[in-house]
Tab-separated table of C-alpha atoms in Angstrom:
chain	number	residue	atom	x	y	z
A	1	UNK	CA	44.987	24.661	-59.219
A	2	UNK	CA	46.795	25.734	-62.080
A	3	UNK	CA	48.069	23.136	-64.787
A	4	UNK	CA	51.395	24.593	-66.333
A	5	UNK	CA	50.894	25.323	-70.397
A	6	UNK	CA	47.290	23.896	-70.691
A	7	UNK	CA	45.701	26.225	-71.916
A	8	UNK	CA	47.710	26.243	-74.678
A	9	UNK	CA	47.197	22.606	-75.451
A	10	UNK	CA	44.639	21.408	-78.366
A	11	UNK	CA	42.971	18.925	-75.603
A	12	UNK	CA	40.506	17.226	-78.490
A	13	UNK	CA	43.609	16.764	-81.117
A	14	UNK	CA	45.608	15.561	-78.454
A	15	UNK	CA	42.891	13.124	-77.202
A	16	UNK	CA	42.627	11.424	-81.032
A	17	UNK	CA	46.498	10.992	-81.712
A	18	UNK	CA	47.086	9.317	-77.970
A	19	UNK	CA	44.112	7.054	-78.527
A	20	UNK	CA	44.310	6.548	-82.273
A	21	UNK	CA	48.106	5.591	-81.629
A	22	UNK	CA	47.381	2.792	-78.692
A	23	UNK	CA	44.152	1.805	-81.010
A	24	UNK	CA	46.628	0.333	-83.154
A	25	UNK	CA	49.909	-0.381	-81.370
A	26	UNK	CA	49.046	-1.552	-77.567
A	27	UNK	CA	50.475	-4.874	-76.801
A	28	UNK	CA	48.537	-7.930	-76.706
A	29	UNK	CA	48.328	-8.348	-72.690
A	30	UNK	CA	46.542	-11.091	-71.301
A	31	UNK	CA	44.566	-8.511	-68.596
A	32	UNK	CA	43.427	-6.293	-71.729
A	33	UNK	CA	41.109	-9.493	-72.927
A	34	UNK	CA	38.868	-8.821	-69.933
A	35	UNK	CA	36.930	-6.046	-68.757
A	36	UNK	CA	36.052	-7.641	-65.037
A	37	UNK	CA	37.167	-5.188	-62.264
A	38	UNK	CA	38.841	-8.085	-60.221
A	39	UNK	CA	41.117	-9.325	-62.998
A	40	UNK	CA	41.929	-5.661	-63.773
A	41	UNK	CA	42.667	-4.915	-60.330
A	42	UNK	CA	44.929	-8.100	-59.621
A	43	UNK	CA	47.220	-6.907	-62.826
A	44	UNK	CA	47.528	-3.711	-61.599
A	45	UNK	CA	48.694	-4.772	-58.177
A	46	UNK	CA	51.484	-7.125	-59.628
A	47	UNK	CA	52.739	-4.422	-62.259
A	48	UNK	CA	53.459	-1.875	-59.417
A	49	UNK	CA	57.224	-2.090	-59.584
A	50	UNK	CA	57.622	-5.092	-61.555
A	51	UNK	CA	58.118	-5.480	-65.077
A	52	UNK	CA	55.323	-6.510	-67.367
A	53	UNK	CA	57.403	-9.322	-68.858
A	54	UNK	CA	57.842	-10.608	-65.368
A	55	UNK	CA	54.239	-10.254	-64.786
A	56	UNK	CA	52.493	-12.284	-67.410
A	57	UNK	CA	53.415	-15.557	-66.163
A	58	UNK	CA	52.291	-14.450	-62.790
A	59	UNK	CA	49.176	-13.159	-63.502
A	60	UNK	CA	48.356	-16.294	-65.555
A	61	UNK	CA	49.293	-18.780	-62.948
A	62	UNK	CA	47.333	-16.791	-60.863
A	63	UNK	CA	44.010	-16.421	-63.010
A	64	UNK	CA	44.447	-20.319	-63.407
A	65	UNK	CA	44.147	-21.034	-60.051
A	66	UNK	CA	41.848	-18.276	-58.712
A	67	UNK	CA	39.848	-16.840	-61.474
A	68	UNK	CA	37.086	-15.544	-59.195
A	69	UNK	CA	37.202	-13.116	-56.100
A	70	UNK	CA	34.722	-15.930	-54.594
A	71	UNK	CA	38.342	-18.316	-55.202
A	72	UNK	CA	40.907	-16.283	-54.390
A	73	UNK	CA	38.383	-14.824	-51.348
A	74	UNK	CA	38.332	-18.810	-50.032
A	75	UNK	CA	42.594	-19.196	-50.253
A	76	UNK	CA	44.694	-19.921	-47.026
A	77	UNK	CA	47.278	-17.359	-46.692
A	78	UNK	CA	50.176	-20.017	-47.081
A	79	UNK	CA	49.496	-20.701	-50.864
A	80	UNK	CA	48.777	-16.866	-51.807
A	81	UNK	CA	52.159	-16.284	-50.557
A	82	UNK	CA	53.474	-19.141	-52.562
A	83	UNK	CA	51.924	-18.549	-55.933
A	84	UNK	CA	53.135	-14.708	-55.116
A	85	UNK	CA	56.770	-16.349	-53.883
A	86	UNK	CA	59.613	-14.713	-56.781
A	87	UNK	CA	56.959	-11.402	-57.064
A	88	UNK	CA	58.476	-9.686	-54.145
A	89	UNK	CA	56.603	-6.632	-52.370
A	90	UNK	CA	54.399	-9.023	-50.574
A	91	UNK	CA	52.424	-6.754	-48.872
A	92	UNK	CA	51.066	-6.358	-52.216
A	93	UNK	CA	49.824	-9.465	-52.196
A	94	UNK	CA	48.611	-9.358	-47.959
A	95	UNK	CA	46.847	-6.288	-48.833
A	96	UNK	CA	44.970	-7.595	-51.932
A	97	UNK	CA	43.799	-10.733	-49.910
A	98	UNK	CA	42.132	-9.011	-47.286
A	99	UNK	CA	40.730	-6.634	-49.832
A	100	UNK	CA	39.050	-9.261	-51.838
A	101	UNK	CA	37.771	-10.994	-48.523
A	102	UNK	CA	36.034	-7.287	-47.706
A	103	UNK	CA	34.555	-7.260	-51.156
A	104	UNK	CA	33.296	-10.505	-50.986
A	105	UNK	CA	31.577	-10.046	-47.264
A	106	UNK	CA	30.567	-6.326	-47.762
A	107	UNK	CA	29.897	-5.803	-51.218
A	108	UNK	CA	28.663	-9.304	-52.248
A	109	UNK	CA	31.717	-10.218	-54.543
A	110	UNK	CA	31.236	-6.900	-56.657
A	111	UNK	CA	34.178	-4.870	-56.842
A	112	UNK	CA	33.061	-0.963	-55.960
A	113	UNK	CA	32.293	0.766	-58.538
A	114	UNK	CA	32.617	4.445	-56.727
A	115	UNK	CA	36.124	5.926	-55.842
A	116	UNK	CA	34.766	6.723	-52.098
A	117	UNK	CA	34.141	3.153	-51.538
A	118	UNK	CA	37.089	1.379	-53.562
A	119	UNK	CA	39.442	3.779	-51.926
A	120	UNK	CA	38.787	2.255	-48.454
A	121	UNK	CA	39.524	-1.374	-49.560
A	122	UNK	CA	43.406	-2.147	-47.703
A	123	UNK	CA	45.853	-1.560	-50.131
A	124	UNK	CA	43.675	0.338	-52.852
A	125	UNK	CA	45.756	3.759	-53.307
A	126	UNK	CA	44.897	6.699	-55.684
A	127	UNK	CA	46.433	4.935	-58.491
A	128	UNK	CA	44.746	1.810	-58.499
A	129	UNK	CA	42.132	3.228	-57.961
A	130	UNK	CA	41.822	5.275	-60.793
A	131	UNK	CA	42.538	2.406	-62.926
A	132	UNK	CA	40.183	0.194	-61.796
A	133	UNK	CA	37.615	2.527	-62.007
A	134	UNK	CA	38.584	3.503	-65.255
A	135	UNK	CA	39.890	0.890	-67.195
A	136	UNK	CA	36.995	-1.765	-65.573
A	137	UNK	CA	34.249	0.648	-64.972
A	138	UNK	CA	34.986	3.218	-67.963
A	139	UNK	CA	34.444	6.336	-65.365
A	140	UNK	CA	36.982	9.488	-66.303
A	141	UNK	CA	39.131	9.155	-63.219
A	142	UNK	CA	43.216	9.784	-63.753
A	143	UNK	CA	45.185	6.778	-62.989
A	144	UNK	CA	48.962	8.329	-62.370
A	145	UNK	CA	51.595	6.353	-61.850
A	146	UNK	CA	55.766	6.905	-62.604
A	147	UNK	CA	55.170	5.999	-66.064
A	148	UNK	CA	52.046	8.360	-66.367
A	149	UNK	CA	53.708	11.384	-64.450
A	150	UNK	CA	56.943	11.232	-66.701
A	151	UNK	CA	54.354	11.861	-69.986
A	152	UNK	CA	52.734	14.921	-68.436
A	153	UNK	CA	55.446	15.718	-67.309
A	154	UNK	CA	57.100	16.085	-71.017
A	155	UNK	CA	53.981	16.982	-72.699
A	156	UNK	CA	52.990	19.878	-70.081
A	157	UNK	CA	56.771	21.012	-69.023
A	158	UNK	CA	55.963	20.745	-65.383
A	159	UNK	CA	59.066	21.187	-63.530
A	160	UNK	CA	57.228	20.006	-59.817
A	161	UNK	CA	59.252	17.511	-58.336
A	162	UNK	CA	57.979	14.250	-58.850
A	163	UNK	CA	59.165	12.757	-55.806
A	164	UNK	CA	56.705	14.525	-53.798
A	165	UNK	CA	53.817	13.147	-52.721
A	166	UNK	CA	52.070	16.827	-52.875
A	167	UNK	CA	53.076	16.627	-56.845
A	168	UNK	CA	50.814	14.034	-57.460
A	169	UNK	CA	47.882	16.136	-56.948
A	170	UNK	CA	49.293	18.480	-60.194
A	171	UNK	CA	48.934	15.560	-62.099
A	172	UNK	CA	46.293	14.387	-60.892
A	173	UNK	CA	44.768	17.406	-61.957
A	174	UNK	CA	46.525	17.705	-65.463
A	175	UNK	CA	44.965	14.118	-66.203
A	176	UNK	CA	41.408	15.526	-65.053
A	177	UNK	CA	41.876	18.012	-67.474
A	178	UNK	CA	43.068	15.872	-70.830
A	179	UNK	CA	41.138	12.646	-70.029
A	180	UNK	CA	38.792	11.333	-72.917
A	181	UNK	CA	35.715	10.999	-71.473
A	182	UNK	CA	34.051	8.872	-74.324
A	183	UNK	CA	36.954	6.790	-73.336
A	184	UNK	CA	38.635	7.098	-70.117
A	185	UNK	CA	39.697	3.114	-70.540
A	186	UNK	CA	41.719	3.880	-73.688
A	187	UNK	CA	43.004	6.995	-73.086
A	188	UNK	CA	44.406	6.156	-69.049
A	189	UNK	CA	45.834	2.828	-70.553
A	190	UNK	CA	47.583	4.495	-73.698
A	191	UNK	CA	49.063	6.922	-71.386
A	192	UNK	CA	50.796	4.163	-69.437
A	193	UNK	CA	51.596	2.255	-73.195
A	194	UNK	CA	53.670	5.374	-74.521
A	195	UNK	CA	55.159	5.976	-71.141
A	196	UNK	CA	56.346	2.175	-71.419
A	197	UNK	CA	57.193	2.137	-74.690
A	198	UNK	CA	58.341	5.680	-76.489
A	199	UNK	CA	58.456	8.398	-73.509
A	200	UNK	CA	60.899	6.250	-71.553
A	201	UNK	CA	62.985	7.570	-68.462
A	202	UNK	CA	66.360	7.688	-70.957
A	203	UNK	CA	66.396	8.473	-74.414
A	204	UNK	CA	62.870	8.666	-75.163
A	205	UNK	CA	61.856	7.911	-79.126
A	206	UNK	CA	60.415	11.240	-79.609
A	207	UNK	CA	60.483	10.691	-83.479
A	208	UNK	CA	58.537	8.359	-82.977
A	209	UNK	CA	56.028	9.861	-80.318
A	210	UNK	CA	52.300	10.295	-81.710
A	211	UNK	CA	51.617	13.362	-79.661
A	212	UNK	CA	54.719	14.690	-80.382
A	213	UNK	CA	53.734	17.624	-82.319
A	214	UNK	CA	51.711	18.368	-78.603
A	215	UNK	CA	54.632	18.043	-76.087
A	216	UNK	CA	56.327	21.302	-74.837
A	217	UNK	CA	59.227	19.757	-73.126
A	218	UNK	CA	59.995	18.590	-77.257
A	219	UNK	CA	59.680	21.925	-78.722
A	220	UNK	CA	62.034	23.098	-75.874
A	221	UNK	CA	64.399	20.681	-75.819
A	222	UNK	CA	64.482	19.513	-72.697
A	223	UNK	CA	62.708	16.114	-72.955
A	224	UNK	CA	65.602	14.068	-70.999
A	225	UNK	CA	65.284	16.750	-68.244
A	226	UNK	CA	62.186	16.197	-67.328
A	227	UNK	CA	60.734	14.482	-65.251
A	228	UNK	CA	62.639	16.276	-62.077
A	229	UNK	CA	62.704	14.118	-59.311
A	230	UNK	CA	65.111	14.179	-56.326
A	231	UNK	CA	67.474	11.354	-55.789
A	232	UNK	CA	66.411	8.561	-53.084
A	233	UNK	CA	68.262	8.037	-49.691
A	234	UNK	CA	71.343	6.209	-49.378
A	235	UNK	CA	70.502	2.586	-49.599
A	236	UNK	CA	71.332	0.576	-46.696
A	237	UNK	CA	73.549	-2.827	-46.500
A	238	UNK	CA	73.628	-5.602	-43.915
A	239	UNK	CA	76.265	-8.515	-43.921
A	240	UNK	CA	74.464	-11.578	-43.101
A	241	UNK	CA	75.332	-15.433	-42.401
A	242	UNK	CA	72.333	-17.892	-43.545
A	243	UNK	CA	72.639	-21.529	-42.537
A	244	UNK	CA	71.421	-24.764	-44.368
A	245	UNK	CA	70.551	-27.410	-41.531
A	246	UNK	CA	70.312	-30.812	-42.625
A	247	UNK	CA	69.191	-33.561	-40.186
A	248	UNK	CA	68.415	-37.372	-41.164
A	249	UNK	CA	67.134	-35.874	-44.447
A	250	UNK	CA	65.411	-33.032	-43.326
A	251	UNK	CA	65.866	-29.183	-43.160
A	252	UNK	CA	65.277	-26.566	-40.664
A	253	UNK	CA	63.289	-23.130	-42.023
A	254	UNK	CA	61.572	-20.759	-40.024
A	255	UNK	CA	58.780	-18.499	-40.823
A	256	UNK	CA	59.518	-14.422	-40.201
A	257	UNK	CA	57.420	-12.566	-38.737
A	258	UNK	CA	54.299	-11.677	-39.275
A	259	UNK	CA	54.584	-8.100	-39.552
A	260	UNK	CA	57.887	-6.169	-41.376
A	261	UNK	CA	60.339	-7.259	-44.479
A	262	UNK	CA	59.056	-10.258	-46.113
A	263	UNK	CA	57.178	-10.843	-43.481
A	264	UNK	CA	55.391	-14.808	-43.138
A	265	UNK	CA	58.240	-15.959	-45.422
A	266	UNK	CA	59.532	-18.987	-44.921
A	267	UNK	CA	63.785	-18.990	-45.141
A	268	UNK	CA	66.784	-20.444	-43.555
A	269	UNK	CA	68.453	-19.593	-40.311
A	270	UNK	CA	70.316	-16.269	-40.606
A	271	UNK	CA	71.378	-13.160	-38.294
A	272	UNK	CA	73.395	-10.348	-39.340
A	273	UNK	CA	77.232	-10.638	-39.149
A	274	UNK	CA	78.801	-8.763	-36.453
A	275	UNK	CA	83.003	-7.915	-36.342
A	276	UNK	CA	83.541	-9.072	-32.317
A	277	UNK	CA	83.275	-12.768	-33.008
A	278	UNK	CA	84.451	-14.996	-35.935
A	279	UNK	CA	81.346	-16.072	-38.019
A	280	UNK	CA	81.297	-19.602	-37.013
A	281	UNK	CA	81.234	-18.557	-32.928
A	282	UNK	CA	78.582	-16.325	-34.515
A	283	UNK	CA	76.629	-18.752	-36.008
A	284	UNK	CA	76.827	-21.349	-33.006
A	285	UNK	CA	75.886	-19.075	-30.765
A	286	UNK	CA	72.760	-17.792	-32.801
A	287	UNK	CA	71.440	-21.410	-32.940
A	288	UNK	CA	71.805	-22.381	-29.241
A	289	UNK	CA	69.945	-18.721	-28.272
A	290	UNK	CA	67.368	-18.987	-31.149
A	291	UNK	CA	66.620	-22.735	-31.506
A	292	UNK	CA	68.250	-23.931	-28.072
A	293	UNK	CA	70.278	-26.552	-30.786
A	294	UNK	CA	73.965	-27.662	-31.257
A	295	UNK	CA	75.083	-28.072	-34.874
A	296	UNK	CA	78.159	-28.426	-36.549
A	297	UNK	CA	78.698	-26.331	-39.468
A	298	UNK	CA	81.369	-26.785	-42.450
A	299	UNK	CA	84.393	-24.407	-42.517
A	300	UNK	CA	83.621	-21.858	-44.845
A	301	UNK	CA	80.977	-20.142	-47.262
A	302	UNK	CA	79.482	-22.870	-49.624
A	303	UNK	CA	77.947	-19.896	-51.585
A	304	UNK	CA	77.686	-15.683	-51.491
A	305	UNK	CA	74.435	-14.535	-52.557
A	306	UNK	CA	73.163	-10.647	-52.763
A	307	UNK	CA	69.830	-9.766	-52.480
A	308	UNK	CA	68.977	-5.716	-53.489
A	309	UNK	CA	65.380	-4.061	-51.945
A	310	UNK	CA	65.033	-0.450	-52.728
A	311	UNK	CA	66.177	0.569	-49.515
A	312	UNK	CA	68.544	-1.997	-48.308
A	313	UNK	CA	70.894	-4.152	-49.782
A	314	UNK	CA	71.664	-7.872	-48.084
A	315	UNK	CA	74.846	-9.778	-48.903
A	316	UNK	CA	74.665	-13.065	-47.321
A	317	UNK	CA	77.553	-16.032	-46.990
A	318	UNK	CA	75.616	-18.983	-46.713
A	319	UNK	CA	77.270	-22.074	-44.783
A	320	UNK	CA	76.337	-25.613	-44.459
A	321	UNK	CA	75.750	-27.935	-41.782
A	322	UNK	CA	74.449	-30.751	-39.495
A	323	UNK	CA	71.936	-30.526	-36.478
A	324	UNK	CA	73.823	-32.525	-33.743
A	325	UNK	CA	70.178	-32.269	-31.201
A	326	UNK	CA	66.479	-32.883	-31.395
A	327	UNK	CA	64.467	-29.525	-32.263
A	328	UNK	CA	60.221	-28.590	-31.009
A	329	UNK	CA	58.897	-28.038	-34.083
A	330	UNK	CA	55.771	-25.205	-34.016
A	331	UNK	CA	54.012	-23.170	-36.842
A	332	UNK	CA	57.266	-21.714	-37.449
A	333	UNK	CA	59.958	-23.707	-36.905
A	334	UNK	CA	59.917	-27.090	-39.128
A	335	UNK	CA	62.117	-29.873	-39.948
A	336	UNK	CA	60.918	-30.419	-43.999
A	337	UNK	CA	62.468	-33.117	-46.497
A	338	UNK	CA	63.117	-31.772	-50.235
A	339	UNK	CA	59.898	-32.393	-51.891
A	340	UNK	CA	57.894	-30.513	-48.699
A	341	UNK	CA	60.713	-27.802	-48.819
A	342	UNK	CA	59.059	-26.521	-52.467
A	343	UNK	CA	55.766	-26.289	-50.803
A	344	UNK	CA	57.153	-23.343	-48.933
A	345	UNK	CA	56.865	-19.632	-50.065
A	346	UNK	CA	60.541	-18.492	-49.729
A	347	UNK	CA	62.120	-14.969	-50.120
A	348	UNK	CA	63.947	-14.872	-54.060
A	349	UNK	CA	67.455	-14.708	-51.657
A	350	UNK	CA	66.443	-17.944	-50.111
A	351	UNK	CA	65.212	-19.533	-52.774
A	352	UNK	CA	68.894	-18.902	-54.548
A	353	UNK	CA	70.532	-20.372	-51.435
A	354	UNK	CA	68.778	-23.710	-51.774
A	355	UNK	CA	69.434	-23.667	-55.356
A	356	UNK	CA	72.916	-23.522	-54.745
A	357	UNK	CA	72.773	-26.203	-52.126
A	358	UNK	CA	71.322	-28.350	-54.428
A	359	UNK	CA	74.351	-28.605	-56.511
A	360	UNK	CA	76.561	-29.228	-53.962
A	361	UNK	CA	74.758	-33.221	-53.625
């Protein structure tokens, strides 16, 4: 495969200003104070599409409570989706669970040191991967993400479309090529540093770029150009009605299902709005043919809450109201006071709806 402008590249000179730079300027993360594969491999799941800021917490919490694979091996499902709840993506979280319970049975708690084997493990894509392997294990495989395409990108002027999954395999290659193999740990990580800090998707700091003087898409000017990558589809959006049931003190969630969106969350009754009946028809309706239960619900919205995925966007009116009949509670359905509500993991949407119940008492 041929790797657009390499040859032209000084590979060793470019290898000591990357590495020199993060040597000196990486931020203090608490996942760089380790070396163990599992700790390295639970940070990279939660940074896939989340922002580091947002992850630190997260991945503290989560260390804390589960700072072995034995630990987090041993964990009922219910509690790894609550100490993921506010994450989002929580297949991320599914996925790394069964993972871990594989590596613990199979590989007697040792994560796989070999890209055949760590490849198989549920959830474990090309880019993970690659870090673990590299980062934990110090082996000279590419770890390419968004943040690590956009740099080659620049520095190589590849004009491949990065949207496309057969792109990835350029890259792939392009990293194969420039990786420091005294150091594949520094050099994959300070790829993904300048990526998050200097060669940013929008004005990127070239001035201040250490491997400036190396980048092609610099001396040609066309540094906010690249990366090209096609535009996503046309996100989706669904009107919904949630409902806040309150009986003798209690509240009535339901678990989703087990496979799909969110799915094992706990949330509040909802349905999608429809324009042939009026929403509290609707609503009364939806409780008699999902619960078999009469309520009677509060004129109007107590609350409008939006919740955006990347492919669908739900705007919700949340009403309020009181179960008028007895409910069969199951694995679930459940009737919960306040303090047993919290011990539920809850979608962010839902989790903004009770919020905003809250101040209504």
């Amino acid at each position: 495969m041929k790797i657009p402008n390499i040859e032209h590249l000084q590979i060793e000179s470019f290898q000591q200003d990357l590495v020199g730079w993060y040597e000196k300027e990486k931020r203090d993360l608490p996942w760089r104070k380790s070396k163990d594969p599992y700790k390295i491999w639970v940070s990279e799941v939660m940074l896939q599409q989340t922002r580091v800021d947002t992850v630190i917490p997260y991945y503290e919490r989560f260390m804390e409570k589960y700072p072995t694979i034995d630990t987090f091996a041993k964990a009922e499902d219910e509690e790894v989706l609550k100490i993921w709840e506010g994450l989002g993506y929580y297949s991320r979280v599914r996925n790394l669970h069964s993972a871990v319970k594989e590596v613990k049975e199979r590989y007697g708690s040792k994560v796989p040191d070999t890209l055949q084997t760590i490849s198989t493990l549920k959830g474990v894509g090309p880019y993970t991967a690659g870090a673990v392997l590299s980062i934990a294990y110090n082996q000279p495989e590419p770890a390419v993400d968004g943040n690590v395409m956009r740099v080659i990108s620049r520095i190589l002027s590849i004009w491949d479309d990065i949207a496309k999954p057969s792109s990835r395999k350029i890259f792939e290659e392009a990293v194969r090529k420039l990786i420091y193999e005294q150091d594949p740990s520094s050099f994959n990580q300070a790829l993904m540093e300048l990526g998050a800090l200097i060669c940013t998707p929008t004005s990127p700091s070239c001035l201040l770029c250490p491997v400036r003087d190396h980048c092609c898409a610099f001396q040609e000017g066309v540094q906010t150009e690249l990366p090209v990558k096609t535009r996503k589809k046309k996100v989706r959006h669904l009107h919904l009605f949630a409902i806040v049931l309150k009986k003798e003190g209690e509240f009535l969630i339901h678990k989703r299902d087990e496979t799909g969106l969110l799915a094992n969350l706990w949330e509040f009754p909802n349905a999608e709005l429809s324009e042939l009946l009026s929403p509290k028809e609707q609503m009364m309706n939806f409780l008699q043919d999902e619960y078999g239960i009469d309520a009677k619900i509060e004129t109007g919205v107590f609350t409008k809450i939006q919740h955006v995925f990347s492919h669908l966007v739900w705007d919700i009116d949340v009403y309020a109201g009181e179960m008028m009949s007895e409910i069969t509670e199951s694995t679930r359905l459940k009737l919960v006071n306040k303090e047993r509500l919290i011990e539920f993991a809850f979608p962010v949407s839902h989790q903004k709806i009770w919020r905003e119940y809250q101040t209504r008492e």
